[in-house]
């Protein structure tokens, strides 16, 4: 491989550009400028120095000429790549666009082989892996136009929104493989918690959909597709009394001792979601994640869900856990019932809910249900109000076996799915439901997966894994050099 000889720093393009930058900073014109203008101009000129340094480095790496021919092992025998040709390739990096001169080996009817590309671990796209990493990391946090503008401000490199949209699905393709091979870090908590919920994502209208001049009652401007959201984490027990939970929920101030233990924080929390896989597939992934974290079944396993029957059935069938109804969903039913008897926002309504919440937390779900049904009869409630109360009573009765909150609290188990509710907000709502946003299935799935990696704290590890997998896809074959 030909190696370029080192040139004098003063005669290299980067050295000349750096000298010009130094000269400009010392010039009388620059000495009259305010600091913020100096910063802007110096940054631009400094980027060109960085780009030229990288260009010089690539020239020193040679052109990938490894010999007169390459021999590639193939299922039909050996293939000889004997036709050689030098070519150029432009690559956009975080410092700007550089050019590579590389030797290509070809065989009739087959793609050419460029040894330099493998040596430098180059991607198939014209954007370096590092530039792609920064673009993807920006896109999972902000709208696409904001993301490309942020990268342009930081690096001076302009990337089109369309190019970013093409990068994202490729960047997400190793999501499943990454988590299948990943070993979660050891956790000290004795409770392994899983939670599953659903959250809607606004979708683009299908081709051929006719616009409506006026929406009818209950009609939505854009339909949503439900994504299944999951979270798994480990937690230490937190023993509380029903009274303490009520005081926390209804913000009843009580003097707390200074040495009161803080609530345990989730350990190694992983959140993820899928629009395309469906509930069964995501719940199966939850089961696999639980087994990876607790292969010896030494931890207490619990799962929290809302009251959706189909979801509860799937969790019961696939996860070997104690299924708990999220307390906050039960409270939603109580608040709706309270507004049948008392005005919304009134103190009487809050006291009504607080009293029944304490009874539910104390293991008296059946008594609360009985009271609701007796109220319907004794007060002769009918129509929509009756339906609201019956719905609340039926919901609590159907979930009574998953509402043994007095036992759960005594064991220190969680009774509310705050982590998965937070995941729905952080993972989907905060990114996918901003004003005017509409998604295709492919792009929504890619963003949800990449954002899940980012929020789980796995982004840098995933990107290293993604590069390794991408290189295996690009360069699966092993060749040998044919000697002269």
Short mmCIF file of C-alpha atoms in Angstrom, two decimals:
data_model
loop_
_atom_site.label_atom_id
_atom_site.label_comp_id
_atom_site.label_asym_id
_atom_site.label_seq_id
_atom_site.Cartn_x
_atom_site.Cartn_y
_atom_site.Cartn_z
CA UNK A 1 0.00 0.00 0.00
CA UNK A 2 1.45 3.33 -1.00
CA UNK A 3 1.92 5.72 1.92
CA UNK A 4 2.21 9.45 1.33
CA UNK A 5 5.28 11.10 2.82
CA UNK A 6 4.75 13.67 5.55
CA UNK A 7 4.96 17.23 4.30
CA UNK A 8 6.17 20.26 6.20
CA UNK A 9 3.37 21.73 8.34
CA UNK A 10 3.86 25.09 6.68
CA UNK A 11 3.34 23.68 3.17
CA UNK A 12 0.31 21.44 3.75
CA UNK A 13 -3.13 22.82 2.84
CA UNK A 14 -4.19 22.54 6.49
CA UNK A 15 -1.03 24.34 7.61
CA UNK A 16 -1.59 27.15 5.10
CA UNK A 17 -5.23 27.50 6.19
CA UNK A 18 -4.20 27.56 9.86
CA UNK A 19 -1.57 30.23 9.17
CA UNK A 20 -4.20 32.32 7.39
CA UNK A 21 -6.49 31.94 10.41
CA UNK A 22 -3.72 33.07 12.76
CA UNK A 23 -2.92 36.00 10.51
CA UNK A 24 -6.54 37.06 10.32
CA UNK A 25 -6.97 36.92 14.11
CA UNK A 26 -3.97 39.23 14.51
CA UNK A 27 -5.07 41.64 11.75
CA UNK A 28 -6.19 45.17 12.46
CA UNK A 29 -9.62 44.46 11.02
CA UNK A 30 -10.21 41.49 13.35
CA UNK A 31 -8.99 43.46 16.35
CA UNK A 32 -11.86 45.90 15.82
CA UNK A 33 -14.61 43.26 15.74
CA UNK A 34 -16.79 42.30 18.71
CA UNK A 35 -16.08 38.91 20.28
CA UNK A 36 -19.25 37.19 19.02
CA UNK A 37 -18.28 37.94 15.40
CA UNK A 38 -14.76 36.65 16.03
CA UNK A 39 -16.29 33.40 17.40
CA UNK A 40 -18.48 32.89 14.34
CA UNK A 41 -15.76 33.53 11.79
CA UNK A 42 -13.10 31.59 13.67
CA UNK A 43 -15.39 28.61 13.90
CA UNK A 44 -15.98 28.60 10.13
CA UNK A 45 -12.29 28.97 9.30
CA UNK A 46 -11.38 26.36 11.93
CA UNK A 47 -13.74 23.84 10.35
CA UNK A 48 -11.86 24.11 7.09
CA UNK A 49 -8.59 23.42 8.92
CA UNK A 50 -10.16 20.28 10.43
CA UNK A 51 -11.47 19.13 7.06
CA UNK A 52 -8.08 19.58 5.39
CA UNK A 53 -6.37 17.69 8.22
CA UNK A 54 -8.78 14.79 7.73
CA UNK A 55 -8.24 14.89 3.97
CA UNK A 56 -4.47 14.69 4.49
CA UNK A 57 -4.92 11.77 6.89
CA UNK A 58 -6.96 9.85 4.31
CA UNK A 59 -4.30 10.43 1.68
CA UNK A 60 -1.75 8.90 4.04
CA UNK A 61 -3.94 5.80 4.39
CA UNK A 62 -3.26 5.00 0.73
CA UNK A 63 -5.73 3.86 -1.92
CA UNK A 64 -6.31 0.26 -0.83
CA UNK A 65 -4.11 -1.33 -3.50
CA UNK A 66 -3.39 -4.73 -1.95
CA UNK A 67 -2.08 -6.59 -4.98
CA UNK A 68 -2.72 -7.53 -8.61
CA UNK A 69 -5.92 -9.49 -7.93
CA UNK A 70 -8.27 -10.77 -5.23
CA UNK A 71 -9.59 -14.30 -4.83
CA UNK A 72 -13.03 -14.65 -3.28
CA UNK A 73 -14.39 -17.93 -1.96
CA UNK A 74 -17.87 -18.59 -3.37
CA UNK A 75 -20.31 -21.48 -3.08
CA UNK A 76 -19.68 -22.29 -6.75
CA UNK A 77 -15.92 -22.11 -6.37
CA UNK A 78 -13.27 -19.44 -6.38
CA UNK A 79 -13.92 -16.08 -8.06
CA UNK A 80 -11.03 -14.02 -9.37
CA UNK A 81 -11.29 -10.24 -9.16
CA UNK A 82 -8.51 -9.29 -11.52
CA UNK A 83 -9.72 -6.09 -13.16
CA UNK A 84 -8.41 -3.07 -11.25
CA UNK A 85 -9.42 0.56 -11.53
CA UNK A 86 -8.80 3.65 -9.41
CA UNK A 87 -11.88 5.68 -8.58
CA UNK A 88 -12.94 8.45 -6.24
CA UNK A 89 -15.60 8.58 -3.58
CA UNK A 90 -16.93 11.62 -1.75
CA UNK A 91 -17.77 11.21 1.92
CA UNK A 92 -19.51 13.85 4.02
CA UNK A 93 -18.11 13.93 7.55
CA UNK A 94 -18.66 16.14 10.58
CA UNK A 95 -15.80 18.32 9.26
CA UNK A 96 -17.18 18.61 5.73
CA UNK A 97 -16.86 16.61 2.53
CA UNK A 98 -13.62 14.77 1.80
CA UNK A 99 -12.57 12.72 -1.20
CA UNK A 100 -11.09 9.24 -1.20
CA UNK A 101 -9.07 7.77 -4.06
CA UNK A 102 -9.46 4.02 -3.83
CA UNK A 103 -8.57 0.94 -5.83
CA UNK A 104 -11.49 -1.18 -6.97
CA UNK A 105 -11.30 -4.87 -7.90
CA UNK A 106 -14.03 -6.19 -10.16
CA UNK A 107 -15.30 -9.44 -11.61
CA UNK A 108 -17.75 -9.57 -14.55
CA UNK A 109 -21.38 -9.42 -13.37
CA UNK A 110 -20.54 -8.81 -9.70
CA UNK A 111 -20.17 -5.67 -7.53
CA UNK A 112 -16.65 -4.33 -7.20
CA UNK A 113 -14.61 -4.78 -4.03
CA UNK A 114 -12.87 -1.77 -2.45
CA UNK A 115 -10.42 -2.90 0.27
CA UNK A 116 -9.97 0.66 1.51
CA UNK A 117 -13.68 0.91 2.37
CA UNK A 118 -13.38 -2.09 4.68
CA UNK A 119 -10.13 -0.84 6.18
CA UNK A 120 -11.70 2.51 7.02
CA UNK A 121 -15.03 0.92 8.14
CA UNK A 122 -17.01 3.09 5.73
CA UNK A 123 -20.80 2.99 5.46
CA UNK A 124 -22.69 2.44 2.24
CA UNK A 125 -24.16 5.94 2.37
CA UNK A 126 -22.23 9.08 1.54
CA UNK A 127 -22.45 10.24 5.18
CA UNK A 128 -19.93 9.03 7.73
CA UNK A 129 -21.12 6.94 10.67
CA UNK A 130 -20.29 9.76 13.07
CA UNK A 131 -22.34 12.28 11.12
CA UNK A 132 -25.21 9.78 10.93
CA UNK A 133 -24.97 9.21 14.68
CA UNK A 134 -25.33 12.91 15.41
CA UNK A 135 -28.21 13.27 12.97
CA UNK A 136 -30.08 10.31 14.45
CA UNK A 137 -29.51 11.48 18.02
CA UNK A 138 -30.89 14.90 17.11
CA UNK A 139 -33.87 13.44 15.23
CA UNK A 140 -35.07 11.31 18.15
CA UNK A 141 -35.33 14.47 20.24
CA UNK A 142 -36.54 17.13 17.80
CA UNK A 143 -38.43 17.53 14.49
CA UNK A 144 -36.44 16.65 11.39
CA UNK A 145 -36.02 20.21 10.13
CA UNK A 146 -34.82 21.34 13.56
CA UNK A 147 -32.42 18.38 13.67
CA UNK A 148 -30.69 19.08 10.36
CA UNK A 149 -30.49 22.77 11.28
CA UNK A 150 -28.94 21.92 14.65
CA UNK A 151 -26.27 19.79 13.00
CA UNK A 152 -25.61 22.53 10.45
CA UNK A 153 -25.15 25.06 13.25
CA UNK A 154 -22.79 22.79 15.18
CA UNK A 155 -20.72 21.40 12.30
CA UNK A 156 -21.36 23.63 9.29
CA UNK A 157 -22.47 20.53 7.35
CA UNK A 158 -25.82 20.79 5.57
CA UNK A 159 -27.88 17.61 5.23
CA UNK A 160 -31.29 17.59 3.60
CA UNK A 161 -34.42 16.50 5.49
CA UNK A 162 -34.97 13.81 2.86
CA UNK A 163 -31.50 12.36 3.47
CA UNK A 164 -32.22 12.22 7.22
CA UNK A 165 -35.50 10.41 6.57
CA UNK A 166 -33.61 7.80 4.56
CA UNK A 167 -30.98 7.35 7.27
CA UNK A 168 -33.41 6.72 10.14
CA UNK A 169 -34.97 3.36 9.08
CA UNK A 170 -31.50 1.98 8.33
CA UNK A 171 -30.26 3.18 11.71
CA UNK A 172 -33.09 1.36 13.54
CA UNK A 173 -32.80 -2.00 11.78
CA UNK A 174 -30.61 -3.61 14.47
CA UNK A 175 -32.94 -2.75 17.38
CA UNK A 176 -34.18 -6.29 18.01
CA UNK A 177 -30.79 -7.94 17.52
CA UNK A 178 -29.16 -5.50 19.95
CA UNK A 179 -31.51 -6.31 22.82
CA UNK A 180 -31.43 -10.04 22.14
CA UNK A 181 -27.67 -10.13 22.69
CA UNK A 182 -27.47 -7.49 25.41
CA UNK A 183 -26.96 -8.61 29.01
CA UNK A 184 -28.57 -6.16 31.45
CA UNK A 185 -26.37 -4.90 34.26
CA UNK A 186 -26.90 -6.51 37.68
CA UNK A 187 -29.49 -4.78 39.85
CA UNK A 188 -29.79 -4.76 43.63
CA UNK A 189 -33.59 -4.48 43.80
CA UNK A 190 -35.57 -7.62 44.59
CA UNK A 191 -38.71 -6.73 42.62
CA UNK A 192 -38.77 -7.11 38.84
CA UNK A 193 -41.50 -4.89 37.42
CA UNK A 194 -43.06 -4.98 33.96
CA UNK A 195 -45.75 -2.67 32.63
CA UNK A 196 -47.58 -2.61 29.31
CA UNK A 197 -49.86 0.04 27.87
CA UNK A 198 -51.00 1.46 24.52
CA UNK A 199 -50.61 4.92 23.02
CA UNK A 200 -51.91 6.37 19.77
CA UNK A 201 -49.70 7.86 17.04
CA UNK A 202 -51.26 10.22 14.45
CA UNK A 203 -50.85 8.74 10.98
CA UNK A 204 -50.80 10.28 7.51
CA UNK A 205 -54.01 9.86 5.56
CA UNK A 206 -54.01 6.86 3.22
CA UNK A 207 -53.66 7.54 -0.52
CA UNK A 208 -56.94 8.47 -2.12
CA UNK A 209 -58.59 9.66 1.12
CA UNK A 210 -61.11 12.41 0.42
CA UNK A 211 -60.82 15.61 2.48
CA UNK A 212 -63.89 16.55 4.52
CA UNK A 213 -65.13 20.13 4.63
CA UNK A 214 -66.60 19.72 8.13
CA UNK A 215 -66.03 17.08 10.79
CA UNK A 216 -69.05 15.34 12.27
CA UNK A 217 -69.55 14.92 16.01
CA UNK A 218 -66.82 12.72 17.44
CA UNK A 219 -64.90 12.56 14.17
CA UNK A 220 -61.14 13.12 14.34
CA UNK A 221 -59.14 15.07 11.77
CA UNK A 222 -56.48 12.35 11.70
CA UNK A 223 -56.77 8.75 12.80
CA UNK A 224 -54.28 7.28 15.23
CA UNK A 225 -52.66 3.86 15.23
CA UNK A 226 -52.10 2.30 18.61
CA UNK A 227 -48.54 1.48 19.55
CA UNK A 228 -47.86 -1.02 22.32
CA UNK A 229 -45.58 0.47 24.97
CA UNK A 230 -43.60 -1.60 27.47
CA UNK A 231 -41.17 -1.01 30.27
CA UNK A 232 -39.15 -3.36 32.48
CA UNK A 233 -37.08 -2.36 35.49
CA UNK A 234 -35.91 -3.57 38.89
CA UNK A 235 -36.87 -1.90 42.14
CA UNK A 236 -36.32 -2.30 45.86
CA UNK A 237 -39.40 -2.87 48.07
CA UNK A 238 -41.17 0.21 49.44
CA UNK A 239 -43.54 -0.64 52.26
CA UNK A 240 -46.35 1.88 52.81
CA UNK A 241 -49.71 2.05 54.50
CA UNK A 242 -52.97 2.87 52.70
CA UNK A 243 -53.12 6.12 54.66
CA UNK A 244 -49.67 7.17 53.41
CA UNK A 245 -50.68 6.52 49.81
CA UNK A 246 -53.86 8.58 50.21
CA UNK A 247 -51.89 11.43 51.76
CA UNK A 248 -49.54 11.37 48.79
CA UNK A 249 -52.31 11.18 46.17
CA UNK A 250 -54.44 13.94 47.66
CA UNK A 251 -51.54 16.13 48.82
CA UNK A 252 -52.42 16.00 52.47
CA UNK A 253 -49.53 17.67 54.24
CA UNK A 254 -48.11 15.79 57.17
CA UNK A 255 -44.88 16.45 59.07
CA UNK A 256 -42.30 14.02 57.75
CA UNK A 257 -39.21 13.08 59.74
CA UNK A 258 -35.95 14.20 58.18
CA UNK A 259 -34.67 10.64 58.10
CA UNK A 260 -37.69 9.26 56.20
CA UNK A 261 -36.43 6.95 53.43
CA UNK A 262 -36.74 8.25 49.89
CA UNK A 263 -38.81 6.23 47.41
CA UNK A 264 -36.64 3.63 45.63
CA UNK A 265 -35.74 4.54 42.07
CA UNK A 266 -36.08 2.13 39.14
CA UNK A 267 -32.85 0.35 38.22
CA UNK A 268 -31.81 -0.47 34.64
CA UNK A 269 -35.12 0.77 33.29
CA UNK A 270 -35.74 -0.11 29.66
CA UNK A 271 -38.65 1.36 27.70
CA UNK A 272 -39.71 0.50 24.18
CA UNK A 273 -42.71 0.42 21.88
CA UNK A 274 -43.84 -0.87 18.53
CA UNK A 275 -46.49 0.23 16.09
CA UNK A 276 -46.18 -2.76 13.76
CA UNK A 277 -45.52 -5.84 15.92
CA UNK A 278 -48.77 -5.97 17.87
CA UNK A 279 -49.46 -6.65 21.53
CA UNK A 280 -48.59 -10.35 21.50
CA UNK A 281 -45.13 -9.73 20.05
CA UNK A 282 -44.31 -6.89 22.46
CA UNK A 283 -45.51 -8.89 25.46
CA UNK A 284 -43.34 -11.79 24.30
CA UNK A 285 -40.40 -9.37 24.20
CA UNK A 286 -41.26 -8.37 27.78
CA UNK A 287 -41.15 -12.05 28.76
CA UNK A 288 -37.74 -12.45 27.11
CA UNK A 289 -36.42 -9.32 28.83
CA UNK A 290 -37.60 -10.63 32.19
CA UNK A 291 -35.83 -13.96 31.61
CA UNK A 292 -32.60 -12.20 30.64
CA UNK A 293 -32.71 -10.17 33.84
CA UNK A 294 -33.77 -12.98 36.17
CA UNK A 295 -32.78 -16.37 34.70
CA UNK A 296 -32.72 -17.99 38.15
CA UNK A 297 -36.22 -16.69 39.02
CA UNK A 298 -34.86 -15.25 42.25
CA UNK A 299 -36.80 -11.96 42.13
CA UNK A 300 -40.44 -11.15 42.79
CA UNK A 301 -42.11 -10.57 39.43
CA UNK A 302 -45.06 -8.21 39.07
CA UNK A 303 -46.75 -6.57 36.09
CA UNK A 304 -49.03 -3.54 35.97
CA UNK A 305 -51.63 -2.82 33.29
CA UNK A 306 -54.78 -0.79 32.85
CA UNK A 307 -58.15 -2.53 32.84
CA UNK A 308 -58.18 -3.53 29.17
CA UNK A 309 -59.29 -7.14 29.22
CA UNK A 310 -57.51 -8.20 26.03
CA UNK A 311 -54.22 -6.82 27.34
CA UNK A 312 -54.66 -8.46 30.74
CA UNK A 313 -55.40 -11.84 29.15
CA UNK A 314 -52.26 -11.64 27.03
CA UNK A 315 -50.11 -10.68 30.03
CA UNK A 316 -51.59 -13.51 32.10
CA UNK A 317 -50.89 -16.02 29.35
CA UNK A 318 -47.34 -14.94 28.53
CA UNK A 319 -45.81 -13.59 31.73
CA UNK A 320 -45.30 -15.56 34.91
CA UNK A 321 -46.05 -12.59 37.15
CA UNK A 322 -48.50 -11.24 39.68
CA UNK A 323 -50.80 -8.97 37.65
CA UNK A 324 -51.76 -5.70 39.36
CA UNK A 325 -54.33 -3.18 38.17
CA UNK A 326 -52.82 0.28 37.96
CA UNK A 327 -54.38 2.23 40.84
CA UNK A 328 -54.61 5.42 38.78
CA UNK A 329 -56.97 3.76 36.30
CA UNK A 330 -59.22 2.69 39.17
CA UNK A 331 -59.23 6.27 40.45
CA UNK A 332 -60.35 7.51 37.05
CA UNK A 333 -63.54 5.48 37.48
CA UNK A 334 -64.06 6.85 41.00
CA UNK A 335 -63.71 10.46 39.84
CA UNK A 336 -66.32 9.92 37.10
CA UNK A 337 -68.66 8.42 39.69
CA UNK A 338 -68.02 11.28 42.13
CA UNK A 339 -69.19 13.84 39.58
CA UNK A 340 -72.58 12.12 39.47
CA UNK A 341 -73.15 13.09 43.10
CA UNK A 342 -71.09 16.27 43.45
CA UNK A 343 -70.01 19.22 41.32
CA UNK A 344 -66.77 18.89 39.38
CA UNK A 345 -63.84 20.45 41.21
CA UNK A 346 -65.73 20.62 44.49
CA UNK A 347 -64.31 19.69 47.87
CA UNK A 348 -67.19 17.27 48.37
CA UNK A 349 -66.19 15.33 45.23
CA UNK A 350 -62.58 15.12 46.37
CA UNK A 351 -63.56 13.90 49.83
CA UNK A 352 -65.89 11.32 48.26
CA UNK A 353 -63.07 9.91 46.10
CA UNK A 354 -60.53 10.09 48.93
CA UNK A 355 -62.74 8.09 51.28
CA UNK A 356 -63.33 5.31 48.71
CA UNK A 357 -59.68 5.26 47.67
CA UNK A 358 -58.71 4.58 51.29
CA UNK A 359 -61.24 1.73 51.45
CA UNK A 360 -59.94 0.21 48.19
CA UNK A 361 -56.35 0.44 49.41
CA UNK A 362 -57.42 -1.24 52.65
CA UNK A 363 -58.79 -4.27 50.77
CA UNK A 364 -62.46 -3.26 50.70
CA UNK A 365 -63.06 -3.20 46.94
CA UNK A 366 -66.23 -5.28 47.32
CA UNK A 367 -67.72 -2.77 49.77
CA UNK A 368 -67.05 0.13 47.42
CA UNK A 369 -68.71 -1.75 44.55
CA UNK A 370 -71.69 -2.59 46.79
CA UNK A 371 -72.03 1.07 47.76
CA UNK A 372 -72.06 2.22 44.13
CA UNK A 373 -74.75 -0.26 43.18
CA UNK A 374 -76.88 0.59 46.21
CA UNK A 375 -76.66 4.28 45.35
CA UNK A 376 -78.11 3.56 41.90
CA UNK A 377 -81.09 1.80 43.45
CA UNK A 378 -81.71 4.03 46.46
CA UNK A 379 -81.43 7.29 44.51
CA UNK A 380 -83.31 5.90 41.52
CA UNK A 381 -80.55 7.07 39.14
CA UNK A 382 -81.23 6.45 35.46
CA UNK A 383 -79.99 7.31 31.99
CA UNK A 384 -76.37 8.33 31.35
CA UNK A 385 -75.63 8.81 35.06
CA UNK A 386 -76.74 5.26 35.80
CA UNK A 387 -74.55 3.95 33.01
CA UNK A 388 -71.52 5.83 34.39
CA UNK A 389 -71.99 4.34 37.85
CA UNK A 390 -72.63 0.84 36.54
CA UNK A 391 -69.51 1.03 34.37
CA UNK A 392 -67.42 2.07 37.38
CA UNK A 393 -68.88 -0.67 39.58
CA UNK A 394 -68.44 -3.36 36.92
CA UNK A 395 -64.85 -2.26 36.28
CA UNK A 396 -63.88 -2.46 39.94
CA UNK A 397 -65.66 -5.78 40.44
CA UNK A 398 -64.08 -7.39 37.38
CA UNK A 399 -60.58 -6.33 38.51
CA UNK A 400 -61.04 -7.08 42.23
CA UNK A 401 -58.57 -10.00 42.15
CA UNK A 402 -55.92 -7.61 40.80
CA UNK A 403 -56.65 -4.95 43.41
CA UNK A 404 -55.32 -6.53 46.63
CA UNK A 405 -53.53 -3.28 47.32
CA UNK A 406 -53.31 -3.85 51.08
CA UNK A 407 -51.21 -6.97 50.42
CA UNK A 408 -49.16 -5.31 47.69
CA UNK A 409 -48.34 -2.33 49.92
CA UNK A 410 -47.35 -4.56 52.81
CA UNK A 411 -44.97 -6.42 50.49
CA UNK A 412 -43.50 -3.17 49.18
CA UNK A 413 -44.74 -3.78 45.63
CA UNK A 414 -45.66 -0.99 43.19
CA UNK A 415 -49.38 -0.33 42.66
CA UNK A 416 -49.27 2.36 39.96
CA UNK A 417 -47.74 2.14 36.50
CA UNK A 418 -46.09 5.54 36.59
CA UNK A 419 -43.06 4.31 34.62
CA UNK A 420 -45.10 3.08 31.66
CA UNK A 421 -47.35 6.16 31.77
CA UNK A 422 -44.19 8.21 31.72
CA UNK A 423 -42.91 6.08 28.85
CA UNK A 424 -46.07 6.79 26.86
CA UNK A 425 -45.50 10.50 27.38
CA UNK A 426 -41.74 10.64 26.93
CA UNK A 427 -41.45 8.03 24.22
CA UNK A 428 -44.46 8.88 22.07
CA UNK A 429 -46.43 11.96 23.05
CA UNK A 430 -43.48 14.35 23.48
CA UNK A 431 -42.01 13.41 20.09
CA UNK A 432 -44.75 11.95 17.92
CA UNK A 433 -47.74 14.15 18.77
CA UNK A 434 -46.40 17.64 18.26
CA UNK A 435 -48.54 20.09 16.34
CA UNK A 436 -49.07 19.04 12.73
CA UNK A 437 -47.04 15.85 12.93
CA UNK A 438 -48.28 12.88 10.90
CA UNK A 439 -46.37 9.65 10.44
CA UNK A 440 -46.01 6.79 8.02
CA UNK A 441 -45.77 3.31 9.53
CA UNK A 442 -42.13 2.83 8.60
CA UNK A 443 -40.95 6.20 9.91
CA UNK A 444 -43.01 5.98 13.10
CA UNK A 445 -41.58 2.55 13.90
CA UNK A 446 -38.02 3.74 13.29
CA UNK A 447 -38.34 6.85 15.45
CA UNK A 448 -40.08 4.99 18.28
CA UNK A 449 -37.34 2.34 18.35
CA UNK A 450 -34.47 4.82 18.17
CA UNK A 451 -36.05 7.06 20.79
CA UNK A 452 -36.55 4.03 23.04
CA UNK A 453 -32.85 3.25 22.76
CA UNK A 454 -32.02 6.86 23.61
CA UNK A 455 -34.38 7.08 26.61
CA UNK A 456 -33.13 3.72 27.94
CA UNK A 457 -29.57 5.08 28.02
CA UNK A 458 -28.34 2.57 25.44
CA UNK A 459 -27.74 4.83 22.46
CA UNK A 460 -23.93 4.80 22.36
CA UNK A 461 -23.74 1.04 22.93
CA UNK A 462 -26.37 0.48 20.27
CA UNK A 463 -24.53 2.64 17.73
CA UNK A 464 -21.33 0.63 18.16
CA UNK A 465 -23.35 -2.56 17.68
CA UNK A 466 -25.14 -1.10 14.65
CA UNK A 467 -21.81 -0.28 12.95
CA UNK A 468 -20.58 -3.84 13.54
CA UNK A 469 -23.76 -5.30 12.08
CA UNK A 470 -23.75 -2.92 9.15
CA UNK A 471 -20.17 -3.84 8.30
CA UNK A 472 -21.09 -7.53 8.29
CA UNK A 473 -23.90 -6.81 5.86
CA UNK A 474 -21.66 -4.71 3.61
CA UNK A 475 -18.58 -6.95 3.65
CA UNK A 476 -19.68 -10.53 4.40
CA UNK A 477 -17.09 -12.24 2.23
CA UNK A 478 -13.40 -12.85 2.97
CA UNK A 479 -10.92 -12.48 0.16
CA UNK A 480 -7.27 -13.34 -0.29
CA UNK A 481 -4.67 -11.54 -2.34
CA UNK A 482 -3.45 -13.34 -5.44
CA UNK A 483 0.34 -12.99 -5.57
CA UNK A 484 2.10 -11.97 -8.76
#
